[in-house]
Amino acid sequence: MRPSDIILATYAKFGRLRLQTLLERLLMATGERTEDDPPSPWLELRHIKAHERLRQLSIQKSRRIIRTHLCAGEIYSPGPKYIYVGRDPRDLVWNLFQHVHHARPGWFAQFPKLDRNLIDVNFPAFWRAWMKKDGHPIWPYFSQVSSWWERRGAQNLHLMHFLDFKKDMAGELRRLATFLELDISPAQWPAVLQACQFETISEAAKTPMLMSDPFWTGGLSKDTPPPTNHWRAYLGPQDAQELTARLDETLGKTGRRWVLGGRDV
């Protein structure tokens, strides 16, 4: 890792492409990236071999934004800047549920142990299996979020929440700029804020590769701002109680409040 690297860590199905685009817009305002700079690859992307991912990273000259779903212990070091973004796990699992239901055979081939019968499961059953088996059918959630929460006092780690960004985008972007030590002048901020609107970065995230992605029906042409609270029509009080108890056990009450509601709860 380079000292200038920015590591963007989330759990799966957060909307990391938009977050990466948002960070790129901030760096463009300071000249640390340009429109022509290629994006850094997702570290764990399976259909690109590891040596090719590392080669793509090594040749990048501008400040790198590296996306990952890893636990902190697998990637954290004192040098780079880390951003971990939280969100209500029910939103994440809803997005994962939609993701699986739009998957083509090629996607399932990347995960040979994955049960293809998942496409026939309704959302409550999908959610309860995810809870019972901690992250099923992909990777554990509770150990991942707790690994970053435990490091929340580190000077090179910035915790950001999806809801805080929705409530106060300008404030959150300024906090990010301060954390990343970006020198953005007052005269630049109106243009930066406009470039970081969800509608603007959604269009930027729709690259030709994503639009023709062979792993999902219709590529990612339905890639809209990540939905919030769609799960409320399907999950009941018992599901909420079980999640609260599990988060309390894993993160404590303060961590649970942050995960479910952001900084202002």
Coordinates of C-alpha atoms in Angstrom, one line a residue:
M1 CA 0.0 0.0 0.0
R2 CA 1.1 3.6 -0.6
P3 CA 0.7 6.2 2.1
S4 CA -1.5 8.2 -0.2
D5 CA -3.9 5.3 -0.8
I6 CA -7.6 5.6 0.2
I7 CA -9.1 2.3 1.1
L8 CA -12.9 2.3 0.8
A9 CA -14.3 -0.6 2.9
T10 CA -18.0 -1.7 3.0
Y11 CA -20.0 -4.8 3.3
A12 CA -21.4 -6.3 0.1
K13 CA -24.2 -4.6 -1.9
F14 CA -23.6 -1.1 -0.4
G15 CA -23.3 0.8 -3.7
R16 CA -19.6 1.1 -3.6
L17 CA -19.3 2.1 -7.3
R18 CA -21.1 5.4 -6.4
L19 CA -19.0 5.9 -3.4
Q20 CA -15.8 5.5 -5.4
T21 CA -17.2 7.9 -8.0
L22 CA -17.9 10.4 -5.2
L23 CA -14.4 10.1 -3.9
E24 CA -13.0 10.5 -7.4
R25 CA -14.9 13.8 -7.8
L26 CA -13.4 15.1 -4.6
L27 CA -9.9 14.2 -5.8
M28 CA -10.5 15.8 -9.1
A29 CA -11.2 19.1 -7.4
T30 CA -7.7 19.1 -6.0
G31 CA -6.0 17.7 -9.1
E32 CA -5.0 14.4 -7.5
R33 CA -7.1 12.6 -10.1
T34 CA -8.3 13.4 -13.6
E35 CA -11.3 12.2 -15.8
D36 CA -8.9 10.0 -17.7
D37 CA -7.5 8.1 -14.7
P38 CA -8.8 4.5 -14.6
P39 CA -10.6 3.3 -11.5
S40 CA -8.7 1.1 -9.1
P41 CA -9.9 -2.5 -9.2
W42 CA -12.0 -4.1 -6.4
L43 CA -9.4 -6.1 -4.5
E44 CA -11.5 -9.3 -4.2
L45 CA -13.0 -9.3 -7.7
R46 CA -13.0 -13.0 -8.7
H47 CA -13.2 -13.0 -12.4
I48 CA -10.0 -11.0 -12.7
K49 CA -6.9 -13.0 -11.6
A50 CA -5.1 -11.7 -8.5
H51 CA -1.8 -10.9 -10.4
E52 CA -3.8 -8.8 -12.9
R53 CA -5.5 -6.9 -10.2
L54 CA -2.2 -6.1 -8.5
R55 CA -0.7 -5.1 -11.9
Q56 CA -3.5 -2.7 -12.5
L57 CA -2.9 -1.2 -9.0
S58 CA 0.8 -0.9 -9.5
I59 CA 0.7 1.1 -12.7
Q60 CA -1.7 3.8 -11.4
K61 CA 0.1 7.1 -11.0
S62 CA -2.7 9.2 -9.4
R63 CA -4.0 8.8 -5.9
R64 CA -5.6 5.4 -5.7
I65 CA -9.1 4.6 -4.3
I66 CA -9.1 0.9 -3.5
R67 CA -12.4 -0.9 -2.8
T68 CA -12.7 -3.8 -0.5
H69 CA -15.1 -5.9 1.6
L70 CA -12.3 -7.3 3.8
C71 CA -12.2 -7.3 7.6
A72 CA -9.9 -4.6 9.0
G73 CA -7.4 -7.2 10.3
E74 CA -6.8 -8.4 6.7
I75 CA -5.9 -5.0 5.2
Y76 CA -5.4 -2.3 7.9
S77 CA -2.0 -0.7 8.4
P78 CA -1.0 2.7 9.9
G79 CA -0.1 4.4 6.5
P80 CA -3.1 4.8 4.2
K81 CA -6.4 6.5 4.8
Y82 CA -9.4 4.1 5.5
I83 CA -13.1 4.9 5.1
Y84 CA -15.6 2.4 6.4
V85 CA -19.2 3.0 5.5
G86 CA -22.0 1.7 7.6
R87 CA -25.6 1.0 6.7
D88 CA -28.6 -0.8 8.1
P89 CA -27.9 -4.5 7.3
R90 CA -31.5 -5.0 6.3
D91 CA -31.0 -2.6 3.4
L92 CA -27.8 -4.5 2.4
V93 CA -29.5 -7.9 2.5
W94 CA -32.4 -6.5 0.5
N95 CA -29.9 -5.4 -2.2
L96 CA -28.2 -8.8 -2.1
F97 CA -31.5 -10.5 -2.5
Q98 CA -32.3 -8.5 -5.6
H99 CA -28.7 -9.1 -6.8
V100 CA -29.1 -12.9 -6.5
H101 CA -32.5 -12.9 -8.2
H102 CA -31.1 -11.1 -11.2
A103 CA -28.0 -13.3 -11.4
R104 CA -27.2 -15.2 -14.6
P105 CA -25.5 -18.7 -14.6
G106 CA -22.2 -17.0 -15.1
W107 CA -22.4 -15.3 -11.8
F108 CA -23.2 -18.5 -10.0
A109 CA -20.3 -20.2 -11.7
Q110 CA -18.0 -17.7 -9.7
F111 CA -19.4 -19.2 -6.5
P112 CA -19.6 -23.0 -7.1
K113 CA -20.7 -23.7 -3.5
L114 CA -23.6 -21.3 -3.8
D115 CA -27.1 -22.8 -3.7
R116 CA -28.9 -21.8 -6.9
N117 CA -32.2 -22.5 -5.2
L118 CA -31.8 -19.2 -3.5
I119 CA -33.5 -17.6 -6.5
D120 CA -36.7 -19.3 -5.4
V121 CA -36.6 -18.1 -1.8
N122 CA -38.7 -15.2 -0.6
F123 CA -37.1 -12.3 1.2
P124 CA -38.1 -13.2 4.8
A125 CA -36.5 -16.7 4.3
F126 CA -33.5 -15.1 2.7
W127 CA -33.0 -12.6 5.5
R128 CA -33.4 -15.3 8.3
A129 CA -30.9 -17.6 6.6
W130 CA -28.5 -14.6 6.4
M131 CA -28.9 -13.9 10.1
K132 CA -28.7 -17.6 11.2
K133 CA -25.6 -18.3 9.1
D134 CA -24.1 -14.8 9.5
G135 CA -23.9 -13.5 5.9
H136 CA -25.2 -16.5 4.0
P137 CA -24.9 -17.0 1.1
I138 CA -21.8 -14.8 0.8
W139 CA -19.4 -13.9 3.7
P140 CA -19.8 -13.0 7.4
Y141 CA -21.2 -9.6 8.3
F142 CA -20.9 -9.3 12.0
S143 CA -17.2 -10.0 12.3
Q144 CA -16.6 -7.6 9.3
V145 CA -18.4 -4.6 10.8
S146 CA -17.1 -5.2 14.3
S147 CA -13.5 -5.4 13.0
W148 CA -13.8 -1.8 11.7
W149 CA -15.9 -0.5 14.6
E150 CA -13.2 -1.7 17.0
R151 CA -10.7 0.6 15.2
R152 CA -13.0 3.6 15.3
G153 CA -10.5 5.7 17.3
A154 CA -7.6 5.3 14.7
Q155 CA -6.6 8.6 13.2
N156 CA -6.4 7.1 9.7
L157 CA -9.9 5.6 9.8
H158 CA -13.1 7.6 9.0
L159 CA -16.5 6.1 9.8
M160 CA -19.2 7.3 7.5
H161 CA -22.9 6.2 7.5
F162 CA -25.2 6.1 4.5
L163 CA -28.1 7.9 6.4
D164 CA -25.8 10.7 7.4
F165 CA -24.8 11.2 3.8
K166 CA -28.5 11.3 2.8
K167 CA -29.4 13.8 5.5
D168 CA -26.4 16.2 5.0
M169 CA -24.4 15.4 1.9
A170 CA -22.5 18.7 2.0
G171 CA -21.5 18.3 5.6
E172 CA -20.4 14.7 5.1
L173 CA -18.4 15.6 2.0
R174 CA -16.6 18.4 3.9
R175 CA -15.8 15.9 6.7
L176 CA -14.4 13.5 4.1
A177 CA -12.3 16.3 2.6
T178 CA -10.9 17.3 6.0
F179 CA -10.1 13.6 6.8
L180 CA -8.4 13.1 3.4
E181 CA -6.5 16.5 3.8
L182 CA -7.9 17.8 0.5
D183 CA -7.5 21.5 -0.1
I184 CA -10.8 22.5 -1.7
S185 CA -11.4 26.2 -1.8
P186 CA -14.8 27.8 -0.9
A187 CA -15.2 28.8 -4.5
Q188 CA -14.9 25.2 -5.6
W189 CA -17.5 23.7 -3.3
P190 CA -20.6 24.5 -5.3
A191 CA -19.3 22.7 -8.3
V192 CA -18.0 19.8 -6.2
L193 CA -21.4 19.4 -4.5
Q194 CA -23.2 19.4 -7.8
A195 CA -20.9 16.8 -9.2
C196 CA -21.5 14.6 -6.2
Q197 CA -25.3 14.5 -6.4
F198 CA -26.7 11.0 -6.4
E199 CA -28.2 11.5 -9.9
T200 CA -24.9 12.7 -11.3
I201 CA -22.7 10.0 -9.8
S202 CA -25.3 7.3 -10.7
E203 CA -24.8 8.1 -14.4
A204 CA -21.0 8.2 -14.0
A205 CA -21.1 4.7 -12.4
K206 CA -22.9 3.2 -15.4
T207 CA -19.8 2.4 -17.4
P208 CA -20.2 0.4 -20.7
M209 CA -18.7 -2.7 -19.0
L210 CA -21.3 -2.5 -16.2
M211 CA -24.2 -1.9 -18.6
S212 CA -23.3 -5.0 -20.6
D213 CA -22.2 -7.1 -17.6
P214 CA -22.6 -10.8 -18.4
F215 CA -23.4 -11.8 -14.8
W216 CA -26.8 -10.1 -14.4
T217 CA -30.0 -9.9 -16.4
G218 CA -29.9 -6.6 -18.2
G219 CA -26.4 -5.9 -17.1
L220 CA -26.6 -3.2 -14.4
S221 CA -28.9 -1.0 -16.4
K222 CA -31.3 -0.9 -13.4
D223 CA -28.5 0.5 -11.3
T224 CA -30.5 3.2 -9.4
P225 CA -29.7 4.9 -6.0
P226 CA -29.7 2.1 -3.4
P227 CA -33.2 1.6 -1.9
T228 CA -33.8 2.2 1.8
N229 CA -36.4 0.5 4.0
H230 CA -37.9 -1.8 1.3
W231 CA -37.6 -4.6 3.8
R232 CA -40.2 -3.1 6.1
A233 CA -43.0 -4.7 4.1
Y234 CA -41.5 -8.2 4.7
L235 CA -39.9 -8.3 8.2
G236 CA -41.6 -8.2 11.5
P237 CA -40.9 -7.2 15.1
Q238 CA -39.3 -10.6 15.9
D239 CA -36.7 -10.0 13.1
A240 CA -36.0 -6.5 14.5
Q241 CA -35.5 -7.9 18.0
E242 CA -33.1 -10.6 16.8
L243 CA -31.0 -8.1 14.9
T244 CA -30.9 -5.7 17.8
A245 CA -29.7 -8.4 20.1
R246 CA -27.1 -9.6 17.7
L247 CA -25.7 -6.1 17.1
D248 CA -25.7 -5.4 20.9
E249 CA -23.7 -8.6 21.4
T250 CA -21.3 -7.8 18.6
L251 CA -20.8 -4.0 18.8
G252 CA -22.5 -2.8 22.0
K253 CA -25.4 -0.4 22.2
T254 CA -23.5 2.5 20.8
G255 CA -22.3 0.5 17.8
R256 CA -25.8 -0.9 17.2
R257 CA -27.3 2.6 17.2
W258 CA -24.6 3.8 14.7
V259 CA -25.2 0.8 12.3
L260 CA -29.0 1.2 12.3
G261 CA -29.3 5.0 12.4
G262 CA -26.0 6.8 11.8
R263 CA -24.1 9.3 13.8
D264 CA -27.1 11.4 14.9
V265 CA -29.1 8.7 16.5

